[in-house]
Amino acid sequence: MIIIGELINGMYKDVGKAITKREKDVIQHLAQDQVKAGAKILDVNTGPYSKNPKDDMKWLVETIQDASDASLCLDSTKPDAIEEGLKLVKKRAVINSTSADDDRMDVIFNLAKKYNTQVIGLTMDKSGVPNSRDKRVELAAKIIAKAMDHGLNANDIFLDPIVLPVNVAQTQGLEVLEAIREFRLISDPPPNTIIGLSNVSQGTKFRSLVNRTFLVMAVADGLSAAILDPLDKELMDALISAELILNRHIYCDSFLDAYRKR
Ligand code: THG
């Protein structure tokens, strides 16, 4: 599974402050620590309070790349902030994200074509996040079709069914898990799938437990990537164990260490 580290996000108080005050070392440590813990890609989000998302994105991308050679997942609702980052990335990037709205897809898929990136497609549109798995699948198919119209490769799209907090949307966990299964039937080879894992536990009491339980279930349903906190060691141990049981790594008594040493 592809692990995308979620921690460079201005939503976190300390990170928001580090962005405002241009504290390079805070961001660079977060980048290095997440990579050391197993992240292949780093999510980069200037956060909801950024006064100048374009400048903040530029600074974040430069700061991270000075300390790490991980790939970046540029996470913003603002296409101009995403493009500012795309101008600077040294490795192939992921755009996070487009919705299933035609106007948004046109803008984001044009950027993806121009800068040769992968794209996360959220199965939501102007009427919001659907309640049902069926509507999620319908929007997922629309995203894949539109990406192909733009000349993109279907396997460069990551479909995101959008995880909601279990404490306020309890019916949605199962709908998301079933959607992950059903997205795989849209094309052959099956499209990639992704979730923002920590959404599921927002506002709950046992966050880490809820996160790792949900992740293991999603992995069993064929999830290809997740945005998560790789510094949560129990979460990573659960993920490695789930992949072992699904026969994705060779068993040995020290399989956790063996996985980490790869
Ligand atoms: N899909 C896609 N991208 C995403 C998400 C998604 N990007 C953002 C988000 N969801 C995934 N990243 C996070 C990062 C942090 C948290 C949740 C998801 C989080 N933050 C603490 C909170 O809100 O309680 C911050 C608290 C603090 O200040 O420390 O939980 O779904 N494609």
CSV table of C-alpha atoms and ligand atoms in Angstrom, one decimal:
chain,number,residue,atom,x,y,z
A,1,MET,CA,0.0,0.0,0.0
A,2,ILE,CA,1.2,3.5,-0.8
A,3,ILE,CA,1.5,5.6,2.4
A,4,ILE,CA,1.0,9.3,2.2
A,5,GLY,CA,2.1,11.2,5.3
A,6,GLU,CA,-0.6,13.6,6.5
A,7,LEU,CA,1.3,15.7,9.1
A,8,ILE,CA,2.4,18.7,7.0
A,9,ASN,CA,-1.0,20.3,7.2
A,10,GLY,CA,-1.7,23.8,8.5
A,11,MET,CA,-4.8,22.2,10.2
A,12,TYR,CA,-2.4,21.1,13.0
A,13,LYS,CA,-1.8,24.0,15.3
A,14,ASP,CA,2.0,23.6,15.5
A,15,VAL,CA,2.3,23.2,11.7
A,16,GLY,CA,0.0,26.3,11.1
A,17,LYS,CA,2.3,28.3,13.3
A,18,ALA,CA,5.5,26.9,11.6
A,19,ILE,CA,4.1,28.0,8.2
A,20,THR,CA,3.2,31.5,9.4
A,21,LYS,CA,6.5,32.0,11.1
A,22,ARG,CA,8.5,30.3,8.4
A,23,GLU,CA,10.1,27.8,10.8
A,24,LYS,CA,11.9,25.5,8.4
A,25,ASP,CA,13.2,23.0,10.9
A,26,VAL,CA,9.7,22.1,12.1
A,27,ILE,CA,8.6,21.2,8.6
A,28,GLN,CA,11.8,19.5,7.6
A,29,HIS,CA,11.7,17.3,10.7
A,30,LEU,CA,8.1,16.3,9.9
A,31,ALA,CA,9.1,15.4,6.4
A,32,GLN,CA,12.1,13.3,7.4
A,33,ASP,CA,10.3,11.6,10.3
A,34,GLN,CA,7.4,10.6,8.1
A,35,VAL,CA,9.6,9.2,5.4
A,36,LYS,CA,11.7,7.2,8.0
A,37,ALA,CA,8.4,5.8,9.3
A,38,GLY,CA,7.4,4.5,5.9
A,39,ALA,CA,5.7,7.3,4.0
A,40,LYS,CA,6.5,7.3,0.2
A,41,ILE,CA,4.7,10.5,-0.5
A,42,LEU,CA,4.0,13.6,1.7
A,43,ASP,CA,0.7,15.5,1.7
A,44,VAL,CA,1.3,19.2,1.7
A,45,ASN,CA,-1.6,21.4,2.8
A,46,THR,CA,-1.2,25.1,3.8
A,47,GLY,CA,-4.3,24.7,6.1
A,48,PRO,CA,-7.5,26.6,6.5
A,49,TYR,CA,-6.0,29.7,8.0
A,50,SER,CA,-3.4,30.4,5.3
A,51,LYS,CA,-3.6,34.1,4.3
A,52,ASN,CA,-1.6,33.5,1.1
A,53,PRO,CA,-1.9,29.9,0.0
A,54,LYS,CA,0.3,30.5,-3.1
A,55,ASP,CA,3.3,31.8,-1.2
A,56,ASP,CA,2.8,29.3,1.6
A,57,MET,CA,2.7,26.3,-0.8
A,58,LYS,CA,5.8,27.6,-2.6
A,59,TRP,CA,7.6,27.9,0.7
A,60,LEU,CA,6.5,24.5,1.9
A,61,VAL,CA,7.5,22.7,-1.3
A,62,GLU,CA,11.0,24.4,-1.3
A,63,THR,CA,11.5,23.7,2.4
A,64,ILE,CA,10.5,20.1,2.2
A,65,GLN,CA,12.6,19.4,-0.9
A,66,ASP,CA,15.7,20.9,0.7
A,67,ALA,CA,15.5,18.2,3.4
A,68,SER,CA,13.8,15.2,1.7
A,69,ASP,CA,13.5,13.6,-1.8
A,70,ALA,CA,10.0,12.2,-1.1
A,71,SER,CA,7.3,12.7,-3.7
A,72,LEU,CA,4.7,15.4,-2.9
A,73,CYS,CA,0.9,15.4,-2.8
A,74,LEU,CA,-0.2,19.0,-3.2
A,75,ASP,CA,-3.4,19.3,-1.2
A,76,SER,CA,-5.4,22.5,-1.8
A,77,THR,CA,-8.8,23.7,-3.0
A,78,LYS,CA,-7.0,26.5,-4.9
A,79,PRO,CA,-5.7,25.6,-8.4
A,80,ASP,CA,-3.2,28.5,-8.4
A,81,ALA,CA,-1.7,27.3,-5.1
A,82,ILE,CA,-1.4,23.8,-6.5
A,83,GLU,CA,0.2,25.1,-9.7
A,84,GLU,CA,2.7,27.1,-7.7
A,85,GLY,CA,3.8,23.9,-6.1
A,86,LEU,CA,3.8,22.0,-9.4
A,87,LYS,CA,6.3,24.5,-10.9
A,88,LEU,CA,8.8,23.5,-8.2
A,89,VAL,CA,8.4,19.7,-7.6
A,90,LYS,CA,11.4,17.6,-8.5
A,91,LYS,CA,9.6,14.3,-8.6
A,92,ARG,CA,6.3,13.3,-10.2
A,93,ALA,CA,3.5,14.8,-7.9
A,94,VAL,CA,0.0,14.0,-7.0
A,95,ILE,CA,-2.7,16.7,-7.1
A,96,ASN,CA,-5.1,16.5,-4.1
A,97,SER,CA,-7.7,16.9,-5.5
A,98,THR,CA,-10.6,17.3,-7.9
A,99,SER,CA,-14.2,16.7,-7.2
A,100,ALA,CA,-16.5,15.1,-9.8
A,101,ASP,CA,-17.7,18.6,-11.0
A,102,ASP,CA,-17.0,19.2,-14.7
A,103,ASP,CA,-15.6,22.7,-14.2
A,104,ARG,CA,-13.2,21.6,-11.5
A,105,MET,CA,-12.1,18.4,-13.4
A,106,ASP,CA,-11.3,20.5,-16.5
A,107,VAL,CA,-9.0,22.8,-14.5
A,108,ILE,CA,-7.3,20.0,-12.5
A,109,PHE,CA,-6.9,17.6,-15.3
A,110,ASN,CA,-5.4,20.3,-17.5
A,111,LEU,CA,-2.8,20.9,-14.7
A,112,ALA,CA,-2.2,17.1,-14.5
A,113,LYS,CA,-1.6,17.0,-18.2
A,114,LYS,CA,0.7,20.0,-18.2
A,115,TYR,CA,2.8,18.8,-15.3
A,116,ASN,CA,2.5,15.0,-15.8
A,117,THR,CA,1.0,14.3,-12.4
A,118,GLN,CA,-1.3,11.8,-10.8
A,119,VAL,CA,-4.7,13.0,-9.4
A,120,ILE,CA,-6.9,12.2,-6.5
A,121,GLY,CA,-10.6,12.3,-7.5
A,122,LEU,CA,-13.1,12.8,-4.7
A,123,THR,CA,-16.4,11.2,-5.3
A,124,MET,CA,-18.4,14.3,-4.4
A,125,ASP,CA,-19.9,17.2,-6.3
A,126,LYS,CA,-21.6,20.5,-5.8
A,127,SER,CA,-24.4,18.7,-3.9
A,128,GLY,CA,-21.9,17.4,-1.4
A,129,VAL,CA,-20.7,14.0,-0.3
A,130,PRO,CA,-23.2,11.2,-1.3
A,131,ASN,CA,-24.7,9.0,1.4
A,132,SER,CA,-24.7,5.9,-0.6
A,133,ARG,CA,-22.1,3.6,-2.1
A,134,ASP,CA,-24.0,3.7,-5.4
A,135,LYS,CA,-23.8,7.4,-5.9
A,136,ARG,CA,-20.1,7.3,-5.0
A,137,VAL,CA,-19.5,4.6,-7.7
A,138,GLU,CA,-21.5,6.7,-10.2
A,139,LEU,CA,-19.3,9.8,-9.5
A,140,ALA,CA,-16.1,7.6,-9.6
A,141,ALA,CA,-17.0,6.3,-13.0
A,142,LYS,CA,-17.6,9.9,-14.2
A,143,ILE,CA,-14.2,10.9,-12.9
A,144,ILE,CA,-12.4,8.1,-14.7
A,145,ALA,CA,-14.3,8.8,-17.9
A,146,LYS,CA,-13.4,12.5,-17.8
A,147,ALA,CA,-9.8,11.8,-17.0
A,148,MET,CA,-9.5,9.6,-20.1
A,149,ASP,CA,-11.2,12.3,-22.2
A,150,HIS,CA,-8.3,14.5,-21.1
A,151,GLY,CA,-5.8,12.0,-22.3
A,152,LEU,CA,-4.8,10.9,-18.8
A,153,ASN,CA,-4.1,7.3,-17.9
A,154,ALA,CA,-6.8,5.7,-15.7
A,155,ASN,CA,-4.2,4.2,-13.4
A,156,ASP,CA,-2.9,7.7,-12.6
A,157,ILE,CA,-6.2,8.5,-10.8
A,158,PHE,CA,-6.8,7.7,-7.2
A,159,LEU,CA,-10.5,7.5,-6.3
A,160,ASP,CA,-11.4,8.8,-2.9
A,161,PRO,CA,-14.8,7.8,-1.5
A,162,ILE,CA,-14.4,10.4,1.3
A,163,VAL,CA,-14.3,9.1,4.8
A,164,LEU,CA,-16.5,10.9,7.3
A,165,PRO,CA,-16.2,10.9,11.2
A,166,VAL,CA,-17.9,7.8,12.6
A,167,ASN,CA,-19.3,9.8,15.6
A,168,VAL,CA,-21.5,12.0,13.4
A,169,ALA,CA,-21.9,9.8,10.3
A,170,GLN,CA,-22.1,6.2,11.6
A,171,THR,CA,-23.7,4.7,8.5
A,172,GLN,CA,-20.9,6.0,6.2
A,173,GLY,CA,-18.1,3.7,7.3
A,174,LEU,CA,-19.7,0.7,5.6
A,175,GLU,CA,-20.7,2.7,2.5
A,176,VAL,CA,-17.1,3.8,2.1
A,177,LEU,CA,-15.7,0.2,2.5
A,178,GLU,CA,-18.3,-1.2,0.0
A,179,ALA,CA,-17.5,1.7,-2.4
A,180,ILE,CA,-13.7,0.8,-2.3
A,181,ARG,CA,-14.7,-2.8,-3.4
A,182,GLU,CA,-17.1,-1.5,-6.1
A,183,PHE,CA,-14.6,1.1,-7.5
A,184,ARG,CA,-12.4,-1.9,-8.5
A,185,LEU,CA,-15.1,-3.0,-11.0
A,186,ILE,CA,-15.1,0.3,-12.9
A,187,SER,CA,-12.1,-0.5,-15.1
A,188,ASP,CA,-9.6,-3.3,-15.9
A,189,PRO,CA,-7.0,-3.0,-14.5
A,190,PRO,CA,-8.9,-1.7,-11.5
A,191,PRO,CA,-8.5,2.0,-10.6
A,192,ASN,CA,-6.4,3.0,-7.6
A,193,THR,CA,-8.3,3.9,-4.4
A,194,ILE,CA,-7.3,6.2,-1.5
A,195,ILE,CA,-8.7,7.4,1.8
A,196,GLY,CA,-8.0,10.2,4.2
A,197,LEU,CA,-7.9,7.9,7.1
A,198,SER,CA,-7.9,10.2,10.1
A,199,ASN,CA,-11.2,11.8,9.1
A,200,VAL,CA,-12.9,8.6,10.5
A,201,SER,CA,-11.8,9.3,14.1
A,202,GLN,CA,-12.2,13.1,14.3
A,203,GLY,CA,-14.0,13.9,17.5
A,204,THR,CA,-13.9,10.3,18.9
A,205,LYS,CA,-12.3,9.2,22.1
A,206,PHE,CA,-10.0,6.4,21.0
A,207,ARG,CA,-8.7,7.9,17.8
A,208,SER,CA,-5.7,5.6,17.2
A,209,LEU,CA,-7.8,2.5,17.7
A,210,VAL,CA,-10.6,3.7,15.4
A,211,ASN,CA,-8.0,4.6,12.8
A,212,ARG,CA,-6.2,1.3,12.7
A,213,THR,CA,-9.4,-0.8,12.8
A,214,PHE,CA,-10.8,1.1,9.8
A,215,LEU,CA,-7.5,0.9,7.9
A,216,VAL,CA,-7.2,-2.9,8.3
A,217,MET,CA,-10.8,-3.2,7.0
A,218,ALA,CA,-10.1,-1.0,4.0
A,219,VAL,CA,-6.9,-2.9,3.2
A,220,ALA,CA,-8.9,-6.1,3.2
A,221,ASP,CA,-11.3,-4.4,0.7
A,222,GLY,CA,-8.4,-3.7,-1.7
A,223,LEU,CA,-7.4,-0.1,-0.8
A,224,SER,CA,-4.3,1.0,-2.7
A,225,ALA,CA,-3.2,4.1,-0.8
A,226,ALA,CA,-3.9,6.1,2.4
A,227,ILE,CA,-3.2,9.5,3.7
A,228,LEU,CA,-2.4,8.8,7.4
A,229,ASP,CA,-0.1,9.5,10.3
A,230,PRO,CA,2.9,7.2,9.8
A,231,LEU,CA,4.3,8.2,13.2
A,232,ASP,CA,1.5,6.2,14.8
A,233,LYS,CA,3.5,3.0,15.3
A,234,GLU,CA,0.6,0.8,16.3
A,235,LEU,CA,-1.2,2.0,13.1
A,236,MET,CA,1.8,1.0,11.0
A,237,ASP,CA,2.2,-2.3,12.8
A,238,ALA,CA,-1.5,-3.1,12.1
A,239,LEU,CA,-1.1,-2.2,8.4
A,240,ILE,CA,2.0,-4.3,8.0
A,241,SER,CA,0.3,-7.2,9.7
A,242,ALA,CA,-2.8,-6.9,7.5
A,243,GLU,CA,-0.7,-6.9,4.4
A,244,LEU,CA,1.2,-10.0,5.7
A,245,ILE,CA,-2.1,-11.8,6.2
A,246,LEU,CA,-3.2,-10.9,2.7
A,247,ASN,CA,0.0,-12.5,1.5
A,248,ARG,CA,1.6,-9.3,0.3
A,249,HIS,CA,4.9,-10.0,2.2
A,250,ILE,CA,6.8,-13.1,3.1
A,251,TYR,CA,6.3,-14.3,6.7
A,252,CYS,CA,9.1,-14.4,9.2
A,253,ASP,CA,9.0,-14.1,13.0
A,254,SER,CA,10.4,-10.6,12.8
A,255,PHE,CA,8.2,-9.5,10.0
A,256,LEU,CA,7.6,-6.0,11.4
A,257,ASP,CA,11.4,-5.3,11.5
A,258,ALA,CA,11.9,-7.0,8.2
A,259,TYR,CA,9.3,-4.8,6.5
A,260,ARG,CA,10.8,-1.6,8.0
A,261,LYS,CA,14.3,-2.6,6.8
A,262,ARG,CA,13.3,-3.0,3.2
B,1,THG,N1,-9.1,12.9,1.3
B,1,THG,C1,-8.1,13.6,0.6
B,1,THG,N2,-7.3,14.5,1.2
B,1,THG,C2,-7.4,14.8,2.5
B,1,THG,C3,-8.4,14.2,3.2
B,1,THG,C4,-9.3,13.2,2.6
B,1,THG,N3,-6.6,15.7,3.1
B,1,THG,C5,-6.8,16.2,4.4
B,1,THG,C6,-7.5,15.1,5.2
B,1,THG,N4,-8.5,14.5,4.6
B,1,THG,C7,-6.4,14.1,5.6
B,1,THG,N5,-5.5,14.7,6.6
B,1,THG,C8,-5.8,14.9,7.9
B,1,THG,C9,-5.0,15.6,8.7
B,1,THG,C10,-5.3,15.8,10.0
B,1,THG,C11,-6.4,15.3,10.5
B,1,THG,C12,-7.3,14.6,9.8
B,1,THG,C13,-7.0,14.4,8.4
B,1,THG,C14,-6.8,15.6,12.0
B,1,THG,N6,-6.3,16.7,12.6
B,1,THG,C15,-6.5,17.0,13.9
B,1,THG,C16,-8.0,17.2,14.2
B,1,THG,O1,-8.7,17.8,13.3
B,1,THG,O2,-8.5,16.8,15.2
B,1,THG,C17,-5.8,18.3,14.2
B,1,THG,C18,-5.7,18.6,15.7
B,1,THG,C19,-4.5,19.3,16.1
B,1,THG,O3,-4.4,20.6,16.0
B,1,THG,O4,-3.5,18.7,16.5
B,1,THG,O5,-7.5,14.8,12.6
B,1,THG,O6,-10.2,12.6,3.2
B,1,THG,N7,-7.9,13.2,-0.7
